Amino acid sequence: MQQTACHECGVLVALPDHLSSSQYHCPRCNALLHRRGQPFSRIIVMAVTTLLLFVPLTFLPILSLDVMGMHSSATLFEALWRLVRDGYPAIAMLSILTALVLPVTLMLLLLLILIPLHLGYRPKYVARYYRAYEHAMEWGMVEVYLISIAVAIIKLSDMAALHVGPGLIIFIFFAMTFYITTMWFNPDDIWDRDALCE
Amino acid sequence: MPYVNDIEANRVLCTHCQKLHDVSAVRCDRCGGHLHQRRPYALLLSWGFVLSGLVFLVPANLLPMMVVKSIAGDDAGTIMDGVIHFLHTGAYGIAFVIFAASVFVPFFKVSVMLYLLLIIHFRWRARIMGGLKLYRLIHFIGKWSMLDIFVVALMVGLVQFRELATIVTGPAAMAFALAVVMTMVATEVFDPRLLFDMQQRSRT
Ligand SMILES: [Zn+2]
Ligand SMILES: [Zn+2]
């Protein structure tokens, strides 16, 4: 038996040592209190895939447009960089941070946490990195960005002739592998292995 | 009330790793996180960020979000103009997405946060469980109000044809971005356990 409390309603709960299912919910408010286990090697592979997909995103164009014989194409970074140059650095930074920088940081943090644990080490920094991961998760918005690209395409399609670039296909996969990685990751499992800070 | 909470038992929960400590502990001995029985200044900060978010929502909805500059002249549009444009052209799906993400979600978030704060303020015990469910909902959908900011950012970056056609962001974009950030911070600094605290027998 392990004593804990619900993080959403505060009630004291005793977690049974052997859960009947892999998840345990709060008896009062039904918040998810505990999950058991996680597929280490699959998460690591997915996180590496996400990082590899990020590389072509930096140079492949997501869209190209033609207006009356003029041509314009841009990668995600170019599109956002133009925004910085035109005097909207705050909005550009917010987009770059939540859609690209934070997701990549999250994947790196996950690898730094999971690889040593998987190999049987218990480095002290894991706890600190995990808290950074928690904060970054609140602000990572890849899935929102993906839908916003779709909306932008529809809005632009009645202004100009539009061609989808390979960067967009890569970004769709990037968003999908990112999402799967964070779904599979289970922080409870880190603490179940305890003795991290000893 | 059969439920005993952490305050009554003189315990404090680490919200990072869920380890339970004696109330005297300051930092978690398992993950090193700071320990607080309730998030510090939760009510004060929530009120502050919710009201600021509400203030920024007004210019965000009334001023133009982006301006399309072309040889045909300047065309400035607010968020609702965009929605109405898609309704006229028959693109109901996209009109719905933009309306839901940019108009409904931000106002819904602010209303729910105000409702939660009022539940605590007026001690409406019967509304606790409903309040918690709404809190979980806005926590889940909150990010989506960033959608229109991203759309504007993308379009400005993509449409650059010098004098032929360019798109620049309008004054509403900044206000809207601030409103979204404020409401997101408001839900993060709020502590849902405060709702249930008024249900406990002994109060500290
Ligand atoms: Zn609970
Ligand atoms: Zn802890």
CSV table of C-alpha atoms and ligand atoms in Angstrom, one decimal:
chain,number,residue,atom,x,y,z
A,1,MET,CA,0.0,0.0,0.0
A,2,GLN,CA,1.3,3.4,-0.9
A,3,GLN,CA,-0.3,6.6,0.5
A,4,THR,CA,-0.9,9.4,-1.9
A,5,ALA,CA,-3.5,12.2,-2.4
A,6,CYS,CA,-5.6,13.3,-5.3
A,7,HIS,CA,-4.0,16.3,-7.1
A,8,GLU,CA,-7.5,17.6,-8.2
A,9,CYS,CA,-9.6,17.2,-5.0
A,10,GLY,CA,-7.1,16.6,-2.3
A,11,VAL,CA,-8.6,13.4,-0.8
A,12,LEU,CA,-6.1,10.9,0.7
A,13,VAL,CA,-5.9,7.6,-1.2
A,14,ALA,CA,-4.2,4.3,-0.6
A,15,LEU,CA,-2.8,3.0,-3.9
A,16,PRO,CA,-3.0,-0.8,-3.9
A,17,ASP,CA,0.3,-2.6,-4.6
A,18,HIS,CA,-1.3,-4.7,-7.3
A,19,LEU,CA,-3.7,-2.7,-9.4
A,20,SER,CA,-6.4,-4.7,-11.0
A,21,SER,CA,-6.0,-2.6,-14.2
A,22,SER,CA,-3.1,-0.5,-15.4
A,23,GLN,CA,-4.8,2.7,-14.3
A,24,TYR,CA,-6.0,3.9,-11.0
A,25,HIS,CA,-8.6,6.7,-10.6
A,26,CYS,CA,-9.6,8.9,-7.7
A,27,PRO,CA,-12.6,7.4,-5.8
A,28,ARG,CA,-14.1,10.9,-5.2
A,29,CYS,CA,-13.5,12.9,-8.4
A,30,ASN,CA,-12.3,10.2,-10.9
A,31,ALA,CA,-9.0,12.0,-11.7
A,32,LEU,CA,-6.4,9.7,-13.2
A,33,LEU,CA,-4.0,9.1,-10.2
A,34,HIS,CA,-1.6,6.4,-11.4
A,35,ARG,CA,-0.6,4.5,-14.4
A,36,ARG,CA,1.7,1.4,-14.4
A,37,GLY,CA,4.5,0.7,-16.8
A,38,GLN,CA,5.6,2.1,-20.2
A,39,PRO,CA,7.1,0.8,-23.4
A,40,PHE,CA,10.6,2.2,-23.0
A,41,SER,CA,12.2,1.2,-26.3
A,42,ARG,CA,9.1,2.1,-28.4
A,43,ILE,CA,9.0,5.6,-26.8
A,44,ILE,CA,12.8,6.1,-27.5
A,45,VAL,CA,12.4,5.0,-31.1
A,46,MET,CA,9.4,7.4,-31.6
A,47,ALA,CA,11.2,10.3,-30.0
A,48,VAL,CA,14.3,9.8,-32.2
A,49,THR,CA,12.0,9.6,-35.3
A,50,THR,CA,10.3,12.9,-34.3
A,51,LEU,CA,13.8,14.5,-34.0
A,52,LEU,CA,14.9,13.1,-37.3
A,53,LEU,CA,11.7,14.4,-39.0
A,54,PHE,CA,12.5,17.9,-37.6
A,55,VAL,CA,15.7,18.1,-39.7
A,56,PRO,CA,14.1,18.3,-43.2
A,57,LEU,CA,11.5,20.7,-41.7
A,58,THR,CA,14.3,23.3,-41.5
A,59,PHE,CA,14.9,23.4,-45.3
A,60,LEU,CA,11.9,21.9,-47.1
A,61,PRO,CA,9.2,24.4,-48.2
A,62,ILE,CA,5.7,23.9,-46.7
A,63,LEU,CA,3.8,25.8,-49.4
A,64,SER,CA,4.4,27.7,-52.5
A,65,LEU,CA,2.1,30.4,-54.0
A,66,ASP,CA,1.7,31.9,-57.4
A,67,VAL,CA,0.0,35.3,-57.8
A,68,MET,CA,-0.1,36.8,-61.3
A,69,GLY,CA,3.2,35.2,-62.4
A,70,MET,CA,5.0,36.0,-59.1
A,71,HIS,CA,6.2,33.0,-57.2
A,72,SER,CA,6.8,32.7,-53.4
A,73,SER,CA,7.6,29.6,-51.4
A,74,ALA,CA,8.6,29.3,-47.8
A,75,THR,CA,9.7,26.8,-45.1
A,76,LEU,CA,8.1,27.1,-41.7
A,77,PHE,CA,11.2,29.0,-40.4
A,78,GLU,CA,11.2,31.4,-43.4
A,79,ALA,CA,7.5,32.2,-43.0
A,80,LEU,CA,8.0,32.9,-39.3
A,81,TRP,CA,11.3,34.8,-39.8
A,82,ARG,CA,9.6,37.2,-42.2
A,83,LEU,CA,7.3,38.0,-39.4
A,84,VAL,CA,10.2,38.9,-37.2
A,85,ARG,CA,11.7,41.0,-39.9
A,86,ASP,CA,8.4,42.8,-40.6
A,87,GLY,CA,8.2,44.0,-37.0
A,88,TYR,CA,6.0,41.4,-35.2
A,89,PRO,CA,8.7,39.5,-33.2
A,90,ALA,CA,6.4,38.8,-30.3
A,91,ILE,CA,3.8,36.8,-32.4
A,92,ALA,CA,6.5,35.1,-34.4
A,93,MET,CA,8.4,34.1,-31.3
A,94,LEU,CA,5.2,32.7,-29.7
A,95,SER,CA,4.6,30.6,-32.8
A,96,ILE,CA,8.1,29.4,-33.2
A,97,LEU,CA,8.3,28.5,-29.5
A,98,THR,CA,5.0,26.7,-29.1
A,99,ALA,CA,5.0,24.9,-32.5
A,100,LEU,CA,8.7,24.0,-33.0
A,101,VAL,CA,11.1,24.8,-30.2
A,102,LEU,CA,9.1,23.3,-27.3
A,103,PRO,CA,8.2,20.0,-29.1
A,104,VAL,CA,11.9,19.5,-30.0
A,105,THR,CA,13.0,20.3,-26.5
A,106,LEU,CA,10.4,17.9,-25.1
A,107,MET,CA,11.7,15.1,-27.3
A,108,LEU,CA,15.3,15.8,-26.2
A,109,LEU,CA,14.3,15.9,-22.5
A,110,LEU,CA,12.4,12.5,-22.9
A,111,LEU,CA,15.5,10.9,-24.4
A,112,LEU,CA,17.7,12.3,-21.7
A,113,ILE,CA,15.3,10.9,-19.1
A,114,LEU,CA,14.4,7.5,-20.6
A,115,ILE,CA,17.7,6.3,-22.1
A,116,PRO,CA,19.7,6.2,-18.8
A,117,LEU,CA,16.7,4.7,-17.0
A,118,HIS,CA,16.4,2.1,-19.7
A,119,LEU,CA,20.0,1.2,-19.4
A,120,GLY,CA,19.7,0.8,-15.6
A,121,TYR,CA,21.2,4.1,-14.5
A,122,ARG,CA,19.5,6.5,-12.0
A,123,PRO,CA,21.0,9.9,-12.7
A,124,LYS,CA,20.0,12.7,-10.3
A,125,TYR,CA,19.1,15.1,-13.1
A,126,VAL,CA,16.1,13.1,-14.2
A,127,ALA,CA,13.8,14.7,-11.6
A,128,ARG,CA,14.8,18.2,-12.7
A,129,TYR,CA,14.4,17.4,-16.4
A,130,TYR,CA,11.0,15.9,-15.8
A,131,ARG,CA,9.8,19.1,-14.1
A,132,ALA,CA,11.0,21.0,-17.1
A,133,TYR,CA,9.1,18.5,-19.3
A,134,GLU,CA,5.9,19.1,-17.3
A,135,HIS,CA,6.1,22.9,-17.8
A,136,ALA,CA,7.0,22.6,-21.5
A,137,MET,CA,4.0,20.2,-22.1
A,138,GLU,CA,1.6,23.0,-21.0
A,139,TRP,CA,2.8,25.2,-23.9
A,140,GLY,CA,3.6,22.8,-26.7
A,141,MET,CA,1.0,23.2,-29.5
A,142,VAL,CA,2.0,21.1,-32.5
A,143,GLU,CA,-1.5,19.8,-33.1
A,144,VAL,CA,-3.0,23.3,-33.0
A,145,TYR,CA,-0.3,24.5,-35.5
A,146,LEU,CA,-1.1,21.6,-37.8
A,147,ILE,CA,-4.8,22.6,-38.0
A,148,SER,CA,-3.8,26.3,-38.4
A,149,ILE,CA,-1.8,25.3,-41.5
A,150,ALA,CA,-4.9,23.7,-42.9
A,151,VAL,CA,-7.0,26.8,-42.2
A,152,ALA,CA,-4.3,29.1,-43.8
A,153,ILE,CA,-4.3,26.9,-46.9
A,154,ILE,CA,-8.0,27.2,-47.3
A,155,LYS,CA,-7.9,31.0,-46.7
A,156,LEU,CA,-5.1,31.4,-49.2
A,157,SER,CA,-6.6,29.2,-51.9
A,158,ASP,CA,-9.0,31.9,-53.0
A,159,MET,CA,-6.1,34.5,-53.3
A,160,ALA,CA,-3.5,32.5,-55.1
A,161,ALA,CA,-2.6,29.3,-56.9
A,162,LEU,CA,-1.3,27.1,-54.1
A,163,HIS,CA,1.1,24.1,-54.1
A,164,VAL,CA,1.6,22.0,-51.1
A,165,GLY,CA,5.4,21.5,-50.5
A,166,PRO,CA,7.1,18.4,-49.1
A,167,GLY,CA,7.7,20.2,-45.8
A,168,LEU,CA,4.0,20.0,-45.0
A,169,ILE,CA,3.9,16.2,-45.4
A,170,ILE,CA,6.9,16.0,-43.1
A,171,PHE,CA,5.2,18.3,-40.6
A,172,ILE,CA,2.1,16.1,-40.5
A,173,PHE,CA,4.3,13.1,-39.6
A,174,PHE,CA,6.3,15.2,-37.1
A,175,ALA,CA,3.0,16.2,-35.3
A,176,MET,CA,1.8,12.5,-35.3
A,177,THR,CA,5.0,11.0,-34.0
A,178,PHE,CA,5.3,13.8,-31.4
A,179,TYR,CA,1.7,13.1,-30.2
A,180,ILE,CA,2.3,9.3,-30.0
A,181,THR,CA,5.5,9.8,-28.0
A,182,THR,CA,3.9,12.0,-25.4
A,183,MET,CA,0.9,9.7,-25.1
A,184,TRP,CA,3.1,6.6,-24.4
A,185,PHE,CA,5.3,8.3,-21.9
A,186,ASN,CA,4.2,7.6,-18.3
A,187,PRO,CA,5.9,9.7,-15.6
A,188,ASP,CA,4.4,7.6,-12.8
A,189,ASP,CA,6.6,4.7,-14.0
A,190,ILE,CA,9.8,6.8,-13.4
A,191,TRP,CA,8.8,7.2,-9.7
A,192,ASP,CA,7.7,3.6,-9.4
A,193,ARG,CA,11.4,2.7,-9.9
A,194,ASP,CA,12.1,5.1,-7.0
A,195,ALA,CA,15.5,5.7,-5.3
A,196,LEU,CA,16.2,8.4,-8.0
A,197,CYS,CA,17.6,10.9,-5.6
A,198,GLU,CA,19.4,8.5,-3.2
B,1,MET,CA,-18.1,13.2,4.9
B,2,PRO,CA,-16.0,10.1,4.7
B,3,TYR,CA,-13.2,11.7,2.7
B,4,VAL,CA,-10.2,13.0,4.5
B,5,ASN,CA,-8.0,15.4,2.6
B,6,ASP,CA,-4.3,16.3,2.9
B,7,ILE,CA,-4.8,19.4,5.0
B,8,GLU,CA,-6.9,17.6,7.7
B,9,ALA,CA,-4.3,14.8,7.8
B,10,ASN,CA,-1.4,17.3,8.0
B,11,ARG,CA,0.2,16.0,4.9
B,12,VAL,CA,1.4,17.7,1.7
B,13,LEU,CA,1.4,16.2,-1.8
B,14,CYS,CA,4.2,16.6,-4.3
B,15,THR,CA,2.4,17.5,-7.5
B,16,HIS,CA,5.3,16.4,-9.6
B,17,CYS,CA,5.7,12.8,-8.5
B,18,GLN,CA,2.6,12.3,-6.2
B,19,LYS,CA,4.7,11.4,-3.1
B,20,LEU,CA,2.9,12.3,0.1
B,21,HIS,CA,5.0,14.1,2.8
B,22,ASP,CA,4.6,15.4,6.3
B,23,VAL,CA,3.3,19.0,6.3
B,24,SER,CA,6.6,20.3,7.6
B,25,ALA,CA,8.5,19.3,4.5
B,26,VAL,CA,9.6,22.0,2.2
B,27,ARG,CA,11.0,20.1,-0.8
B,28,CYS,CA,10.2,16.6,-2.1
B,29,ASP,CA,12.8,14.1,-1.1
B,30,ARG,CA,12.1,12.0,-4.2
B,31,CYS,CA,12.0,14.5,-7.0
B,32,GLY,CA,13.2,17.7,-5.4
B,33,GLY,CA,10.0,19.6,-6.2
B,34,HIS,CA,8.8,22.5,-4.0
B,35,LEU,CA,5.9,21.4,-1.8
B,36,HIS,CA,2.7,23.5,-1.2
B,37,GLN,CA,-0.6,22.2,0.1
B,38,ARG,CA,-2.3,24.5,-2.4
B,39,ARG,CA,-0.8,26.5,-5.2
B,40,PRO,CA,0.5,29.7,-3.6
B,41,TYR,CA,-1.8,32.8,-4.2
B,42,ALA,CA,-4.0,30.6,-6.5
B,43,LEU,CA,-7.1,32.8,-6.1
B,44,LEU,CA,-5.4,36.1,-6.3
B,45,LEU,CA,-3.4,35.2,-9.4
B,46,SER,CA,-6.4,33.5,-11.1
B,47,TRP,CA,-8.6,36.6,-10.6
B,48,GLY,CA,-5.8,38.8,-11.9
B,49,PHE,CA,-5.1,36.8,-15.1
B,50,VAL,CA,-8.7,36.1,-15.9
B,51,LEU,CA,-9.7,39.7,-15.7
B,52,SER,CA,-6.6,40.8,-17.8
B,53,GLY,CA,-7.6,38.1,-20.3
B,54,LEU,CA,-11.1,39.5,-20.4
B,55,VAL,CA,-9.8,43.0,-21.0
B,56,PHE,CA,-7.6,42.0,-23.9
B,57,LEU,CA,-10.5,40.0,-25.5
B,58,VAL,CA,-12.4,43.2,-26.2
B,59,PRO,CA,-9.8,44.8,-28.6
B,60,ALA,CA,-9.0,41.3,-29.9
B,61,ASN,CA,-12.5,40.9,-31.2
B,62,LEU,CA,-13.2,44.5,-32.3
B,63,LEU,CA,-10.0,45.5,-34.1
B,64,PRO,CA,-8.7,43.9,-37.4
B,65,MET,CA,-6.7,40.7,-37.1
B,66,MET,CA,-4.9,41.2,-40.4
B,67,VAL,CA,-4.8,43.5,-43.3
B,68,VAL,CA,-4.5,42.3,-46.9
B,69,LYS,CA,-2.8,45.0,-49.0
B,70,SER,CA,-3.1,44.6,-52.7
B,71,ILE,CA,-3.4,46.7,-55.8
B,72,ALA,CA,-7.2,46.6,-55.3
B,73,GLY,CA,-6.7,48.4,-51.9
B,74,ASP,CA,-6.5,47.5,-48.3
B,75,ASP,CA,-8.8,44.9,-46.8
B,76,ALA,CA,-8.8,44.8,-43.0
B,77,GLY,CA,-10.8,42.0,-41.3
B,78,THR,CA,-11.7,41.2,-37.7
B,79,ILE,CA,-12.1,37.6,-36.5
B,80,MET,CA,-15.8,37.7,-37.1
B,81,ASP,CA,-15.3,39.1,-40.6
B,82,GLY,CA,-13.3,35.9,-41.4
B,83,VAL,CA,-16.1,33.7,-40.0
B,84,ILE,CA,-18.8,35.6,-42.0
B,85,HIS,CA,-16.7,35.4,-45.1
B,86,PHE,CA,-16.5,31.6,-44.9
B,87,LEU,CA,-20.2,31.4,-44.2
B,88,HIS,CA,-21.0,33.4,-47.4
B,89,THR,CA,-18.7,31.2,-49.5
B,90,GLY,CA,-20.4,28.1,-48.2
B,91,ALA,CA,-17.3,26.8,-46.3
B,92,TYR,CA,-19.3,26.0,-43.1
B,93,GLY,CA,-16.8,23.6,-41.7
B,94,ILE,CA,-13.9,26.1,-41.7
B,95,ALA,CA,-16.3,28.9,-40.4
B,96,PHE,CA,-17.2,26.6,-37.5
B,97,VAL,CA,-13.6,25.8,-36.7
B,98,ILE,CA,-12.5,29.5,-36.6
B,99,PHE,CA,-15.6,30.5,-34.7
B,100,ALA,CA,-15.1,27.7,-32.1
B,101,ALA,CA,-11.4,28.3,-31.6
B,102,SER,CA,-11.2,32.1,-31.8
B,103,VAL,CA,-14.5,33.4,-30.4
B,104,PHE,CA,-16.2,30.6,-28.4
B,105,VAL,CA,-13.2,29.0,-26.6
B,106,PRO,CA,-11.6,32.2,-25.3
B,107,PHE,CA,-14.9,33.6,-23.9
B,108,PHE,CA,-15.9,30.1,-22.6
B,109,LYS,CA,-12.6,29.8,-20.8
B,110,VAL,CA,-13.0,33.2,-19.1
B,111,SER,CA,-16.6,32.5,-18.1
B,112,VAL,CA,-15.7,29.1,-16.6
B,113,MET,CA,-12.7,30.6,-14.7
B,114,LEU,CA,-15.0,33.3,-13.3
B,115,TYR,CA,-17.6,30.7,-12.4
B,116,LEU,CA,-15.0,28.6,-10.6
B,117,LEU,CA,-13.8,31.6,-8.6
B,118,LEU,CA,-17.4,32.6,-7.8
B,119,ILE,CA,-18.1,29.0,-6.6
B,120,ILE,CA,-15.3,29.3,-4.1
B,121,HIS,CA,-16.1,32.9,-3.2
B,122,PHE,CA,-19.8,32.2,-2.4
B,123,ARG,CA,-19.2,28.6,-1.3
B,124,TRP,CA,-21.7,27.0,-3.7
B,125,ARG,CA,-21.1,23.5,-2.4
B,126,ALA,CA,-23.6,21.9,-4.9
B,127,ARG,CA,-21.6,23.1,-7.9
B,128,ILE,CA,-18.2,21.7,-7.0
B,129,MET,CA,-18.3,18.6,-9.1
B,130,GLY,CA,-19.7,20.4,-12.1
B,131,GLY,CA,-17.1,23.1,-11.7
B,132,LEU,CA,-14.3,20.5,-11.7
B,133,LYS,CA,-15.6,19.0,-14.9
B,134,LEU,CA,-15.6,22.4,-16.6
B,135,TYR,CA,-12.1,23.0,-15.3
B,136,ARG,CA,-10.9,19.8,-16.9
B,137,LEU,CA,-12.6,20.8,-20.2
B,138,ILE,CA,-11.1,24.3,-20.4
B,139,HIS,CA,-7.7,22.8,-19.5
B,140,PHE,CA,-8.0,20.5,-22.5
B,141,ILE,CA,-9.4,22.9,-25.1
B,142,GLY,CA,-7.5,26.0,-24.0
B,143,LYS,CA,-4.6,25.6,-26.4
B,144,TRP,CA,-6.9,25.7,-29.4
B,145,SER,CA,-7.6,29.4,-29.1
B,146,MET,CA,-4.1,30.0,-30.3
B,147,LEU,CA,-5.3,28.8,-33.8
B,148,ASP,CA,-6.0,32.2,-35.3
B,149,ILE,CA,-2.7,33.6,-34.2
B,150,PHE,CA,-0.9,30.8,-36.0
B,151,VAL,CA,-3.0,31.3,-39.1
B,152,VAL,CA,-2.2,35.0,-39.2
B,153,ALA,CA,1.5,34.4,-38.6
B,154,LEU,CA,1.6,31.9,-41.4
B,155,MET,CA,-0.3,34.0,-43.9
B,156,VAL,CA,1.8,37.1,-43.2
B,157,GLY,CA,4.9,35.0,-43.7
B,158,LEU,CA,3.7,33.3,-46.9
B,159,VAL,CA,2.1,36.1,-48.8
B,160,GLN,CA,4.9,38.5,-49.7
B,161,PHE,CA,4.5,39.7,-53.2
B,162,ARG,CA,5.7,43.3,-52.7
B,163,GLU,CA,3.3,45.9,-54.1
B,164,LEU,CA,1.1,43.2,-55.7
B,165,ALA,CA,-0.1,41.7,-52.5
B,166,THR,CA,1.1,41.5,-48.9
B,167,ILE,CA,-0.6,40.6,-45.6
B,168,VAL,CA,0.3,42.4,-42.4
B,169,THR,CA,-1.0,41.7,-38.9
B,170,GLY,CA,-3.6,44.0,-37.4
B,171,PRO,CA,-3.6,45.4,-33.9
B,172,ALA,CA,-6.0,42.7,-32.7
B,173,ALA,CA,-3.4,40.0,-33.2
B,174,MET,CA,-1.2,41.1,-30.3
B,175,ALA,CA,-4.3,41.7,-28.1
B,176,PHE,CA,-5.6,38.2,-29.0
B,177,ALA,CA,-2.2,36.5,-28.3
B,178,LEU,CA,-2.1,38.3,-24.9
B,179,ALA,CA,-5.7,37.2,-24.1
B,180,VAL,CA,-4.9,33.6,-24.9
B,181,VAL,CA,-1.7,33.6,-22.8
B,182,MET,CA,-3.5,35.3,-19.9
B,183,THR,CA,-6.3,32.7,-19.8
B,184,MET,CA,-3.9,29.8,-20.1
B,185,VAL,CA,-1.9,31.2,-17.2
B,186,ALA,CA,-5.1,31.7,-15.2
B,187,THR,CA,-6.0,28.0,-15.5
B,188,GLU,CA,-2.5,27.0,-14.6
B,189,VAL,CA,-2.2,29.1,-11.4
B,190,PHE,CA,-5.7,28.0,-10.3
B,191,ASP,CA,-5.9,25.0,-7.9
B,192,PRO,CA,-9.0,22.8,-8.3
B,193,ARG,CA,-8.5,21.4,-4.8
B,194,LEU,CA,-9.7,24.7,-3.4
B,195,LEU,CA,-13.2,23.8,-4.7
B,196,PHE,CA,-13.3,20.6,-2.6
B,197,ASP,CA,-11.7,22.2,0.5
B,198,MET,CA,-15.1,23.8,1.5
B,199,GLN,CA,-16.6,20.3,1.6
B,200,GLN,CA,-14.2,19.1,4.3
B,201,ARG,CA,-15.5,19.0,7.9
B,202,SER,CA,-12.7,20.9,9.6
B,203,ARG,CA,-11.2,23.8,7.9
B,204,THR,CA,-7.7,25.2,8.4
C,1,ZN,ZN,-9.9,13.3,-6.6
C,2,ZN,ZN,8.2,14.8,-5.7
